[in-house]
mmCIF file of C-alpha atoms in Angstrom:
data_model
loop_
_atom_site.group_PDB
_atom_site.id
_atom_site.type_symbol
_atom_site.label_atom_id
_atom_site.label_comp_id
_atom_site.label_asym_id
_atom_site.label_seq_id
_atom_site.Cartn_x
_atom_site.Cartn_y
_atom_site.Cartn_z
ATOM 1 C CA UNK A 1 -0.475 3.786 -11.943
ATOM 2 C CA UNK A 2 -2.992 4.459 -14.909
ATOM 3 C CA UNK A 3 -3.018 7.413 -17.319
ATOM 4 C CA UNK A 4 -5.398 7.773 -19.550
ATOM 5 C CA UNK A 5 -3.692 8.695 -22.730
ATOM 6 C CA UNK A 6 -0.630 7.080 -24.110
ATOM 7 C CA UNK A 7 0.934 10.406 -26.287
ATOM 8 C CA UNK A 8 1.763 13.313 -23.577
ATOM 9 C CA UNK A 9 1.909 15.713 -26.346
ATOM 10 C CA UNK A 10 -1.948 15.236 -26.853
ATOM 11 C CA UNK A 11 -3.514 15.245 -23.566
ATOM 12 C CA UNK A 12 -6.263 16.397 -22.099
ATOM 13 C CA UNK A 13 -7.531 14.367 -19.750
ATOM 14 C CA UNK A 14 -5.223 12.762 -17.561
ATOM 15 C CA UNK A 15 -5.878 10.137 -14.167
ATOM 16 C CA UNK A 16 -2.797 9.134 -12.558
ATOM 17 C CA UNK A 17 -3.228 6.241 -9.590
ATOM 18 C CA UNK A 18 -5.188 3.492 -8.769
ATOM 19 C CA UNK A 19 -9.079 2.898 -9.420
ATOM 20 C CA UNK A 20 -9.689 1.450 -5.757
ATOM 21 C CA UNK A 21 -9.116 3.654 -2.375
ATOM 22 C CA UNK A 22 -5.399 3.050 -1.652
ATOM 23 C CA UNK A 23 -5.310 -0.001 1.294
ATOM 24 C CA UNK A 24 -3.841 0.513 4.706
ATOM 25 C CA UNK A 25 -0.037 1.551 5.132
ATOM 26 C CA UNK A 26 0.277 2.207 1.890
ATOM 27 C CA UNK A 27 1.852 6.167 2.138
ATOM 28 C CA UNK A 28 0.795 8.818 -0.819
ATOM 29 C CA UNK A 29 3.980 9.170 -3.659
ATOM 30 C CA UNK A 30 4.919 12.086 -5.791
ATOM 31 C CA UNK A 31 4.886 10.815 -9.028
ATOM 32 C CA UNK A 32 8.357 11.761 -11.324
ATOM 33 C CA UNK A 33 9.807 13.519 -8.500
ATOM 34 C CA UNK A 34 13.188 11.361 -8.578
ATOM 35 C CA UNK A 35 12.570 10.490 -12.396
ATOM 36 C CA UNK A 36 14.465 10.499 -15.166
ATOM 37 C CA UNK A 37 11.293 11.134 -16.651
ATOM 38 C CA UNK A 38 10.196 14.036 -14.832
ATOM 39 C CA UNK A 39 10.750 16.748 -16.815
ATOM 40 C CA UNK A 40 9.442 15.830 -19.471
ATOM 41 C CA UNK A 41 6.144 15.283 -18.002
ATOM 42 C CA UNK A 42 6.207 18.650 -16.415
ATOM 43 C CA UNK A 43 6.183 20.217 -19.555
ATOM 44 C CA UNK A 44 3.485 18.454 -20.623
ATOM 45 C CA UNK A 45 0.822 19.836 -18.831
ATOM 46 C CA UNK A 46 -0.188 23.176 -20.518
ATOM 47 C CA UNK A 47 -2.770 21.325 -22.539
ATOM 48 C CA UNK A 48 -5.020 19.212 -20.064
ATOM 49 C CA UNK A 49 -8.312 20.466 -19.091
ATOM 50 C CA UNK A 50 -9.443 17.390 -16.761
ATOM 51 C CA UNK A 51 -6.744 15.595 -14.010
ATOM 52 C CA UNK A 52 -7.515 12.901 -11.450
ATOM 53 C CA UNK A 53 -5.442 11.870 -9.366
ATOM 54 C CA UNK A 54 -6.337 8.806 -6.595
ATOM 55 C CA UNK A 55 -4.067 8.364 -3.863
ATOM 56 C CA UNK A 56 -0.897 9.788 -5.815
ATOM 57 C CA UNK A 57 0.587 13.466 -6.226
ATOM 58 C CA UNK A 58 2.094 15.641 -8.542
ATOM 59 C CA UNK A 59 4.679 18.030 -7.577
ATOM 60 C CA UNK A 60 2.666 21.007 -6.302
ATOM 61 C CA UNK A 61 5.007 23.618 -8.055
ATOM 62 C CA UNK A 62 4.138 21.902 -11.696
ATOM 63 C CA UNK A 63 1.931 24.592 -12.027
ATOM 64 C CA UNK A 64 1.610 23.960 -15.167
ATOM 65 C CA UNK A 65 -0.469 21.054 -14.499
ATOM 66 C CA UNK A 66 -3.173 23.158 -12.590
ATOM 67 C CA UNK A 67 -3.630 25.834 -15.344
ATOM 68 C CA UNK A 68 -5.869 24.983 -17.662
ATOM 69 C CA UNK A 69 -8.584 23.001 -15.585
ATOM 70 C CA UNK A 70 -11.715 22.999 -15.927
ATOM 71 C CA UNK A 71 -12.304 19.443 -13.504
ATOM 72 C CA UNK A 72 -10.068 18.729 -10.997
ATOM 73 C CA UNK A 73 -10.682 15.392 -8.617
ATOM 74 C CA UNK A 74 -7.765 15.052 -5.709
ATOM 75 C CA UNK A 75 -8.741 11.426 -4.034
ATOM 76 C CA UNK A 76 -6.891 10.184 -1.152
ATOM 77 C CA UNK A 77 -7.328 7.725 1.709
ATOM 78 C CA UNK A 78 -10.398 9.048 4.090
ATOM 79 C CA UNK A 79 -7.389 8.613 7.295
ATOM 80 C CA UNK A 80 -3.902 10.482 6.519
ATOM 81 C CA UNK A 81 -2.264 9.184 9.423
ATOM 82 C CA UNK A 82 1.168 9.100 9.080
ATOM 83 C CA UNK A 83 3.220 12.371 9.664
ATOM 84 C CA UNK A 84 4.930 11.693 5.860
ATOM 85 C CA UNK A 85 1.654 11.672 4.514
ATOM 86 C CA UNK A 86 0.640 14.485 5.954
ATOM 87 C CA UNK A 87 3.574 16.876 4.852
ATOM 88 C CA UNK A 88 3.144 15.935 1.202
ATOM 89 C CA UNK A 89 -0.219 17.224 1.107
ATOM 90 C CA UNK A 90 -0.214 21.297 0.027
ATOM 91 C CA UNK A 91 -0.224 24.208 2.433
ATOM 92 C CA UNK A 92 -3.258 26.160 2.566
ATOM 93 C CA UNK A 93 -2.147 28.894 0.339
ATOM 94 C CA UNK A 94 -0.496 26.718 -1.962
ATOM 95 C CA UNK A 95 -4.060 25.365 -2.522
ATOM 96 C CA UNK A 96 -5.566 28.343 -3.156
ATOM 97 C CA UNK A 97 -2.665 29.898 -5.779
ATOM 98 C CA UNK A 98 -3.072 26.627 -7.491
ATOM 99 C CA UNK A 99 -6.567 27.414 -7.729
ATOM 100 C CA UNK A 100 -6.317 30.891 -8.738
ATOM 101 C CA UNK A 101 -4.686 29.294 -11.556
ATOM 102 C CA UNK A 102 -8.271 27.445 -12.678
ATOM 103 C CA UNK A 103 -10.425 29.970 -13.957
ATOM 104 C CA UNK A 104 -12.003 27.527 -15.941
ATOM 105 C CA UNK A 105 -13.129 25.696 -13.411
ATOM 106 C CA UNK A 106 -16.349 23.737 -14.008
ATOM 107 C CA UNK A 107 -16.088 20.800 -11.470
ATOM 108 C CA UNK A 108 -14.066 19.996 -8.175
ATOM 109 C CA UNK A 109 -13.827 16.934 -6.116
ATOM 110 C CA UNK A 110 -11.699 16.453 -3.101
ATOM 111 C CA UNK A 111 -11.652 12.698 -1.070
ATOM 112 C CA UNK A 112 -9.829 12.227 2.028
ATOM 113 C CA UNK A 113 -8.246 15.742 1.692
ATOM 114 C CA UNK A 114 -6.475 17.941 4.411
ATOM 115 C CA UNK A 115 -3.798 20.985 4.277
ATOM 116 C CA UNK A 116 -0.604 20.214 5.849
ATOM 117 C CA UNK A 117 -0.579 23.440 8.287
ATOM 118 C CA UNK A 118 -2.619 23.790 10.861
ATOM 119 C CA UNK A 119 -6.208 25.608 10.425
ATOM 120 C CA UNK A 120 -5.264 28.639 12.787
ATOM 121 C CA UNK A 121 -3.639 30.750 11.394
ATOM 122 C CA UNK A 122 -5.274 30.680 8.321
ATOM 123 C CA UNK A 123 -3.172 32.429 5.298
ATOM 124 C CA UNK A 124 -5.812 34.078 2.857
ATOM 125 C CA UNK A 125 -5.923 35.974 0.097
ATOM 126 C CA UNK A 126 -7.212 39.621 0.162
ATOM 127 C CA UNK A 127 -10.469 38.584 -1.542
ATOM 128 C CA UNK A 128 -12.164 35.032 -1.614
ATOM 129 C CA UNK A 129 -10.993 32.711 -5.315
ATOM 130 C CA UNK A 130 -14.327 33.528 -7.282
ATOM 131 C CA UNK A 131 -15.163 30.904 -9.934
ATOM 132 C CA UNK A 132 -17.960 31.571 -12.219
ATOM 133 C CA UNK A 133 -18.045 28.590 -13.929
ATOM 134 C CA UNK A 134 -17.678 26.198 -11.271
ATOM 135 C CA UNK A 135 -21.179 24.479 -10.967
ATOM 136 C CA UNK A 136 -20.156 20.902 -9.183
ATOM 137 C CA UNK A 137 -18.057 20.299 -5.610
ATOM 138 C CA UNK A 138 -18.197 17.002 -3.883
ATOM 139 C CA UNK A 139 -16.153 16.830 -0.690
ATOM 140 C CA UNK A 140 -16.133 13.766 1.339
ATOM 141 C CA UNK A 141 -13.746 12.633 4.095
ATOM 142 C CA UNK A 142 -12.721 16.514 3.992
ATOM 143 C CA UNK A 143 -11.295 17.430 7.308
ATOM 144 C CA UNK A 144 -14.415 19.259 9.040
ATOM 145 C CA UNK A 145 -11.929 22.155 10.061
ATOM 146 C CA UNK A 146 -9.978 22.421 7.171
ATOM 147 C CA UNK A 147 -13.192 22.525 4.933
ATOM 148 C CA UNK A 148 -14.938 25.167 7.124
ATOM 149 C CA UNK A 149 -11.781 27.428 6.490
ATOM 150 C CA UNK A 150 -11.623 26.180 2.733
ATOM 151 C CA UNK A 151 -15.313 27.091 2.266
ATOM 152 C CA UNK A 152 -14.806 30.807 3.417
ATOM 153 C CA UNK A 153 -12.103 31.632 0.653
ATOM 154 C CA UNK A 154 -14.044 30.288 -2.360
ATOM 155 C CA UNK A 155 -17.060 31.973 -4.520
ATOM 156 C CA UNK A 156 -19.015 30.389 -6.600
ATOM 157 C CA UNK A 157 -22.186 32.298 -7.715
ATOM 158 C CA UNK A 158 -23.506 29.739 -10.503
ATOM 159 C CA UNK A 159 -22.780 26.192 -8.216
ATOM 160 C CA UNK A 160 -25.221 23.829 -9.439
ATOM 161 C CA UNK A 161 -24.802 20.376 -7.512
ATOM 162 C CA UNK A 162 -22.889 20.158 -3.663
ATOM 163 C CA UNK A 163 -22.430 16.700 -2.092
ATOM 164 C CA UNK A 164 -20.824 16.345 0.846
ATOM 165 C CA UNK A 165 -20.572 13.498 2.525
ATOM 166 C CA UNK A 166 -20.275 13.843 6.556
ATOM 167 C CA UNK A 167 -18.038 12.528 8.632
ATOM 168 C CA UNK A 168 -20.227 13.697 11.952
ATOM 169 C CA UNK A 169 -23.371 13.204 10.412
ATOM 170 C CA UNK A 170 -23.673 17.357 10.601
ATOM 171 C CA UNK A 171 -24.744 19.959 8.018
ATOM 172 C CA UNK A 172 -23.079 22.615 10.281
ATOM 173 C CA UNK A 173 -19.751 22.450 8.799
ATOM 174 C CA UNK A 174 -21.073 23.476 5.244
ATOM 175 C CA UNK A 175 -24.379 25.677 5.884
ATOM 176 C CA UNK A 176 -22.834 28.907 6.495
ATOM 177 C CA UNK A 177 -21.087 28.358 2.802
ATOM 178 C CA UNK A 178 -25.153 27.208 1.679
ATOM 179 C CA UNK A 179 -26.883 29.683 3.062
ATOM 180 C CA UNK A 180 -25.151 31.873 0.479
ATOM 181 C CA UNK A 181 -27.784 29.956 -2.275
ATOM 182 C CA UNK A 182 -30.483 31.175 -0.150
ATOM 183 C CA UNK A 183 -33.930 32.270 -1.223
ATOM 184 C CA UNK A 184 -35.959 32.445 -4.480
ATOM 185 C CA UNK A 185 -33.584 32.493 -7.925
ATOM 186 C CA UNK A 186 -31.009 30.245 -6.336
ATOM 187 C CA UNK A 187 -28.368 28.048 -8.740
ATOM 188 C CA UNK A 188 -28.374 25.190 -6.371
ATOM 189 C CA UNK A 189 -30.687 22.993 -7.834
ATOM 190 C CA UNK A 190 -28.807 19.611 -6.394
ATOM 191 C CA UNK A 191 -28.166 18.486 -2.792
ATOM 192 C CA UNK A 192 -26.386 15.355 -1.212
ATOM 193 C CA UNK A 193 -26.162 14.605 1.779
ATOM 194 C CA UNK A 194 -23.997 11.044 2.815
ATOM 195 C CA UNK A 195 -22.725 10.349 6.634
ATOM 196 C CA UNK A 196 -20.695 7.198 7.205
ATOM 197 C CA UNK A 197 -22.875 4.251 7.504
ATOM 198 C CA UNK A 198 -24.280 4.052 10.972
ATOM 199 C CA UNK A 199 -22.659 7.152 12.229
ATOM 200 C CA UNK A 200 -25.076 9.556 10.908
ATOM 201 C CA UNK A 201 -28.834 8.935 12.076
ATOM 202 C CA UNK A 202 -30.395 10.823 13.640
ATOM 203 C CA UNK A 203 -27.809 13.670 14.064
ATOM 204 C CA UNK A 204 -28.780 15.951 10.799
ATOM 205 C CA UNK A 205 -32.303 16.741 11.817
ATOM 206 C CA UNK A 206 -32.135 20.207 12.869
ATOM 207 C CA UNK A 207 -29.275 21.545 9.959
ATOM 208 C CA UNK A 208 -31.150 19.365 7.356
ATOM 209 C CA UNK A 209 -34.406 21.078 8.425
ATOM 210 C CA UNK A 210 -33.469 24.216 8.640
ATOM 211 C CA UNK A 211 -31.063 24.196 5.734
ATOM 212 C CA UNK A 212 -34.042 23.173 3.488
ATOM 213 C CA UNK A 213 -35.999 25.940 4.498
ATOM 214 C CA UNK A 214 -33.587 28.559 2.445
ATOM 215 C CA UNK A 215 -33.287 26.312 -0.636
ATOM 216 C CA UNK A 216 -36.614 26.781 -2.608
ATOM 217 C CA UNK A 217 -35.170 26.255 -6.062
ATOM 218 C CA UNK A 218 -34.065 22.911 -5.068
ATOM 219 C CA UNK A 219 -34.790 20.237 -7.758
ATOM 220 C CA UNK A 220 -33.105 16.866 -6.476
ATOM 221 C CA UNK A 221 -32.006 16.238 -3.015
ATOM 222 C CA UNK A 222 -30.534 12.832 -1.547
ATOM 223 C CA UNK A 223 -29.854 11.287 1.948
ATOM 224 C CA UNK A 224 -27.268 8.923 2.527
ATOM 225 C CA UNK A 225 -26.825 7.063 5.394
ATOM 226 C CA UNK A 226 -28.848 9.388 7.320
ATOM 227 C CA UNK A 227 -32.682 9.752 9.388
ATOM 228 C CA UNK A 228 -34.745 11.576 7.119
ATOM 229 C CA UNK A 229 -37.292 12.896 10.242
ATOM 230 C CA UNK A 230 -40.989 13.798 10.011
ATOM 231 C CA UNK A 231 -40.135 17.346 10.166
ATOM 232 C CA UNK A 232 -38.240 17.276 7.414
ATOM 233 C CA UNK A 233 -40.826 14.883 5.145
ATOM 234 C CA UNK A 234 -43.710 17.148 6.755
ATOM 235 C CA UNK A 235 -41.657 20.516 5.746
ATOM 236 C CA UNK A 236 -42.051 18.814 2.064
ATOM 237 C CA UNK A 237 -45.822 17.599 2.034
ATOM 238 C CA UNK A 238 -48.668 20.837 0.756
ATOM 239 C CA UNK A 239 -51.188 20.887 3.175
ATOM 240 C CA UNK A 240 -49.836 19.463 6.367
ATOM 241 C CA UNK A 241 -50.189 22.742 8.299
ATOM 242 C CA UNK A 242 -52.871 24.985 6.589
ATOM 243 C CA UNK A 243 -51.170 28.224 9.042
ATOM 244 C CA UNK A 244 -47.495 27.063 8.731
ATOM 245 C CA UNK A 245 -44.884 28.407 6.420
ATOM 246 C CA UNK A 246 -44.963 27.749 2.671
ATOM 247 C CA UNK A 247 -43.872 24.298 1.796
ATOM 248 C CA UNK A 248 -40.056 23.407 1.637
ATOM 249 C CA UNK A 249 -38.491 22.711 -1.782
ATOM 250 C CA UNK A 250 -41.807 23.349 -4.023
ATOM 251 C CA UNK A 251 -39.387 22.776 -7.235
ATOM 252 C CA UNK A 252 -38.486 19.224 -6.215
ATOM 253 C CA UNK A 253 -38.628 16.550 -8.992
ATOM 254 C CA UNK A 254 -35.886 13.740 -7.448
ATOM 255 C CA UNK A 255 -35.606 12.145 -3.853
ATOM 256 C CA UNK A 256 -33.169 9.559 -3.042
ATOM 257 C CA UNK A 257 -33.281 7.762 -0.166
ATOM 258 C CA UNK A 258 -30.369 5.454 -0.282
ATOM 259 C CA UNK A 259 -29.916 3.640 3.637
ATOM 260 C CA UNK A 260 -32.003 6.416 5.043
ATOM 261 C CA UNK A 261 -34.153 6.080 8.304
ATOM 262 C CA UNK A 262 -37.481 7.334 7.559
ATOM 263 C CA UNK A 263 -41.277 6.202 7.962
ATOM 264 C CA UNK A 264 -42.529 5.278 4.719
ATOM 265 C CA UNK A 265 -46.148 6.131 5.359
ATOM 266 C CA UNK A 266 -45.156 9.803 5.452
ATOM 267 C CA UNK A 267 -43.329 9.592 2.439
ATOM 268 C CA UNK A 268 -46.032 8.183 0.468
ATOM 269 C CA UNK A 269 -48.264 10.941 2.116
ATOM 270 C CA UNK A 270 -45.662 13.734 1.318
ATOM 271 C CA UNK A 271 -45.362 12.285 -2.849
ATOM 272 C CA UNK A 272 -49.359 11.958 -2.886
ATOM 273 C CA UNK A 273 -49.593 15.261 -1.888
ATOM 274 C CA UNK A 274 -47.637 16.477 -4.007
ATOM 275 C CA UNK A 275 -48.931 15.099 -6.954
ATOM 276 C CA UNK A 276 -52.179 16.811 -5.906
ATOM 277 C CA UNK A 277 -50.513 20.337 -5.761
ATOM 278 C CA UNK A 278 -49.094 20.180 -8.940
ATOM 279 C CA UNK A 279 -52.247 19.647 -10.556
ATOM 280 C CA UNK A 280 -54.260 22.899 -8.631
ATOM 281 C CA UNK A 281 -55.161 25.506 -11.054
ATOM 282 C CA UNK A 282 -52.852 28.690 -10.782
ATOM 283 C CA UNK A 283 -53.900 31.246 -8.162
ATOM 284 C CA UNK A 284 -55.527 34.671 -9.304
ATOM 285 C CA UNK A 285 -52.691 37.311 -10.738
ATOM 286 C CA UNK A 286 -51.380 39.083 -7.375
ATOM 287 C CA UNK A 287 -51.316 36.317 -5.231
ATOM 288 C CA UNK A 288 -48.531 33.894 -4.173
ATOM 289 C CA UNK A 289 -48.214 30.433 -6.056
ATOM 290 C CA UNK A 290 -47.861 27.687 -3.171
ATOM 291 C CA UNK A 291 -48.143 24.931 -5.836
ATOM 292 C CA UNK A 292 -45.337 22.040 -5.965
ATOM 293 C CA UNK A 293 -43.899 20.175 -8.587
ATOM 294 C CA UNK A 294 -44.799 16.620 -8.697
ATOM 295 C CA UNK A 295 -41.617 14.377 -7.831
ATOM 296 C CA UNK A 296 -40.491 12.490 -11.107
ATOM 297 C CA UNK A 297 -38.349 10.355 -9.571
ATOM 298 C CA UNK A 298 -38.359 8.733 -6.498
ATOM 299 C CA UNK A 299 -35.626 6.279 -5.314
ATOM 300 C CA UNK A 300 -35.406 3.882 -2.280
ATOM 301 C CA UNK A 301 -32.413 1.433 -1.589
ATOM 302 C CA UNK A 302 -30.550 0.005 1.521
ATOM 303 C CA UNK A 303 -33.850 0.958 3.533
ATOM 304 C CA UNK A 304 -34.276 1.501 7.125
ATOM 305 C CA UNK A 305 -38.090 2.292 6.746
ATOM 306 C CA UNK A 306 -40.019 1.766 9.789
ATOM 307 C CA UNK A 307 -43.224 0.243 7.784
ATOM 308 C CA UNK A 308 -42.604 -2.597 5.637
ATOM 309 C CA UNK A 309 -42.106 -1.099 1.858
ATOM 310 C CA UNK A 310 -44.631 -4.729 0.627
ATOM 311 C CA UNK A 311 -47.871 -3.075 2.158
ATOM 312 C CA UNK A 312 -49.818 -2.892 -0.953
ATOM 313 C CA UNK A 313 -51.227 0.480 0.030
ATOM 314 C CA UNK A 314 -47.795 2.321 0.387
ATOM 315 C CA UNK A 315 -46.903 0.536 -2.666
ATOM 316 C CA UNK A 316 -49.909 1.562 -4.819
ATOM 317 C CA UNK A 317 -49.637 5.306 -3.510
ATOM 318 C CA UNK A 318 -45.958 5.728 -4.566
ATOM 319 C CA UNK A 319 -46.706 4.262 -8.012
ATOM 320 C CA UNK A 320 -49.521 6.339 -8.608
ATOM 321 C CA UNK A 321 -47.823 9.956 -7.451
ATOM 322 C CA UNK A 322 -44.328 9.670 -8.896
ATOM 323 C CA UNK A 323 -43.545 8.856 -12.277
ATOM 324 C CA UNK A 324 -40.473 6.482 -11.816
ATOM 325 C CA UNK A 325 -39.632 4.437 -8.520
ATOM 326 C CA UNK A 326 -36.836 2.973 -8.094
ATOM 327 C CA UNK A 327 -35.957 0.652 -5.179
ATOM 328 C CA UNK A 328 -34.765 -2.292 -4.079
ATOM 329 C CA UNK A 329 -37.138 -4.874 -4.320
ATOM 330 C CA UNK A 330 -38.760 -2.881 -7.495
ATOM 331 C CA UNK A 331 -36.276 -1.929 -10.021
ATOM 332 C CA UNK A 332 -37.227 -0.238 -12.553
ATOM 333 C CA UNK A 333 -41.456 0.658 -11.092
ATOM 334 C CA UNK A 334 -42.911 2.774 -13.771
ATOM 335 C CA UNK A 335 -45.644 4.291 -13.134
ATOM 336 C CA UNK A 336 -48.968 4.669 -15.505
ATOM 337 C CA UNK A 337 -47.621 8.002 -16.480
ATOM 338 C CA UNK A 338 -44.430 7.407 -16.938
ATOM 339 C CA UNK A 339 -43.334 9.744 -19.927
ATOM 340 C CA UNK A 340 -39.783 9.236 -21.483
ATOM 341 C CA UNK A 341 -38.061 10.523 -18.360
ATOM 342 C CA UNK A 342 -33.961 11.162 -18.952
ATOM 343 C CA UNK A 343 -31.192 9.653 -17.949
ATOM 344 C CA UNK A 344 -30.198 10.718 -14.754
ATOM 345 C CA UNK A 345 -26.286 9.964 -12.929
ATOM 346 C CA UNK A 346 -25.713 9.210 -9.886
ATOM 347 C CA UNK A 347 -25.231 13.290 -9.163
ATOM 348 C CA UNK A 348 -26.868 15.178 -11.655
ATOM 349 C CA UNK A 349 -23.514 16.548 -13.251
ATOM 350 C CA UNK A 350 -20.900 13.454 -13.521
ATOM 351 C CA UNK A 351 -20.564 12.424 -9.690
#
């Protein structure tokens, strides 16, 4: 067990459990609930803003704990199997009055998470939690069922970033609660899709399509584990279809493509492209602007590209439409105008 501050009385940001994924057989623990210590660490919540907690619990009526949030990361093993395990994670509406307790909520991550009552029937509030400050969620290993429920009883008008990492390789248990960040003046400005390696291609085409078509102020997008299809790399390239719909995304700046299935070819097409938008003049006052950004950053690891990434052609086309590539075999790849780009992590907002 780690905590990251040694004087109670001062904290503020708090992790309790291990670093690594707990291993096999190993069953979840309340921490203090038998202690001679415990209440003296319940009392010592009130103050802390930021609590992680990996593979261990705290007593779900320390409510004190849950308070004053403004992150909260719950990270458990992807597989509760055990019926003990089960039980010790919260009820549904336990969840969400430990919630309603966060107002402050800026950031929420849940790994391996489930409720320990089933999904039907589903106790609610009157009125979904609204949090207008939260602007990051990453859910992965998140029971598909329990999520879809979970999804319907939050708000959160100014989200930022989602990643979500799949465990059918499927949009469709999330795009009902992302097709409320539809159309033009959108917050979501950061998408992430992962599906378990190998379990994924393939299988996202039509949600990722489609979902992509209602996201226009979407600035960085990344696929995981996952076949990034010519509709959707044709849905991003100006020009492909001079009588099709308006280009998909025109505000991108950052692709990742991180053990993705996709042709290469089409993605340098789709980046040269582009590039070649974003330099048009405007269009005359009254008309619509179809211009795109040009992508900024462009990032390529654990490929599954179906041409081979060396052709010197592909290569010299990426490097001269993007302004930073990243990949494997090319790490950093500046390009000639490359311009003091920032630092970016691994999810825009601290994933």
């Amino acid at each position: 067990m780690e905590a990251s501050e040694a004087q109670p009385e001062r904290l503020h940001s708090v992790e309790f459990g291990a670093r690594r994924p707990s291993t096999p057989g190993v069953i979840m623990e309340f921490l203090f609930a038998n202690d001679a210590l415990s209440e003296y660490w319940k009392d010592c919540g009130g103050l802390v803003t930021a609590l992680t907690l990996r593979g261990v619990l705290l007593p779900w009526t320390w409510t004190e704990w849950y308070s004053n949030l403004t992150h909260l990361t719950l990270t458990f093993r992807n597989n509760i199997r055990s019926q003990m395990e089960n039980s010790r994670m919260p009820t549904k509406l336990t969840f969400l009055q430990i919630l309603s307790r966060c107002p402050e909520l800026e950031e929420l991550e849940l790994t391996g998470f489930r409720f320990s009552d089933p999904v039907f029937p589903g106790a609610t509030f009157q009125a979904p939690l609204r949090f207008e400050k939260l602007v990051a969620v990453r859910f992965s290993g998140f029971n598909p069922e329990h999520l879809d429920w979970f999804l319907t009883e939050i708000e959160a008008p100014h989200l930022r970033s989602f990643f979500y990492r799949t465990e059918r390789g499927s949009l469709a248990d999330v795009r009902n609660f992302l097709l409320r960040y539809a159309g033009a003046g959108s917050s979501l400005k950061a998408l992430w899709i992962k599906a378990l390696p190998g379990q994924g291609l393939g299988s996202t085409a039509t949600h990722l399509y489609s979902t992509l078509s209602f996201l226009p102020e979407l600035e960085e997008l990344t696929i995981q584990h996952n076949h990034f299809h010519i509709n959707e790399i044709s849905a991003l390239t100006p020009g492909i279809q001079a009588d099709g719909p308006a280009v998909q995304c025109p505000k991108l700046q950052v692709l990742r493509l991180i053990g993705a299935s996709f042709n290469l070819g089409h993605i340098a097409t789709m980046v040269k492209e582009r590039r070649a938008s974003s330099e048009l003049p405007p269009p005359p006052p009254g008309q619509d602007d179809h211009r795109t950004r040009k992508l900024r950053i462009l990032q390529i690891s654990d490929m599954q590209a179906t041409m081979p990434f060396v052709q010197a052609g592909v290569k010299q086309m990426l490097r001269e439409s993007v302004d930073m590539l990243l990949s494997d075999d090319l790490w950093p790849f500046p390009s000639s105008s490359d311009r003091g780009l920032p630092t970016l992590s691994p999810f825009g907002l601290g994933f």
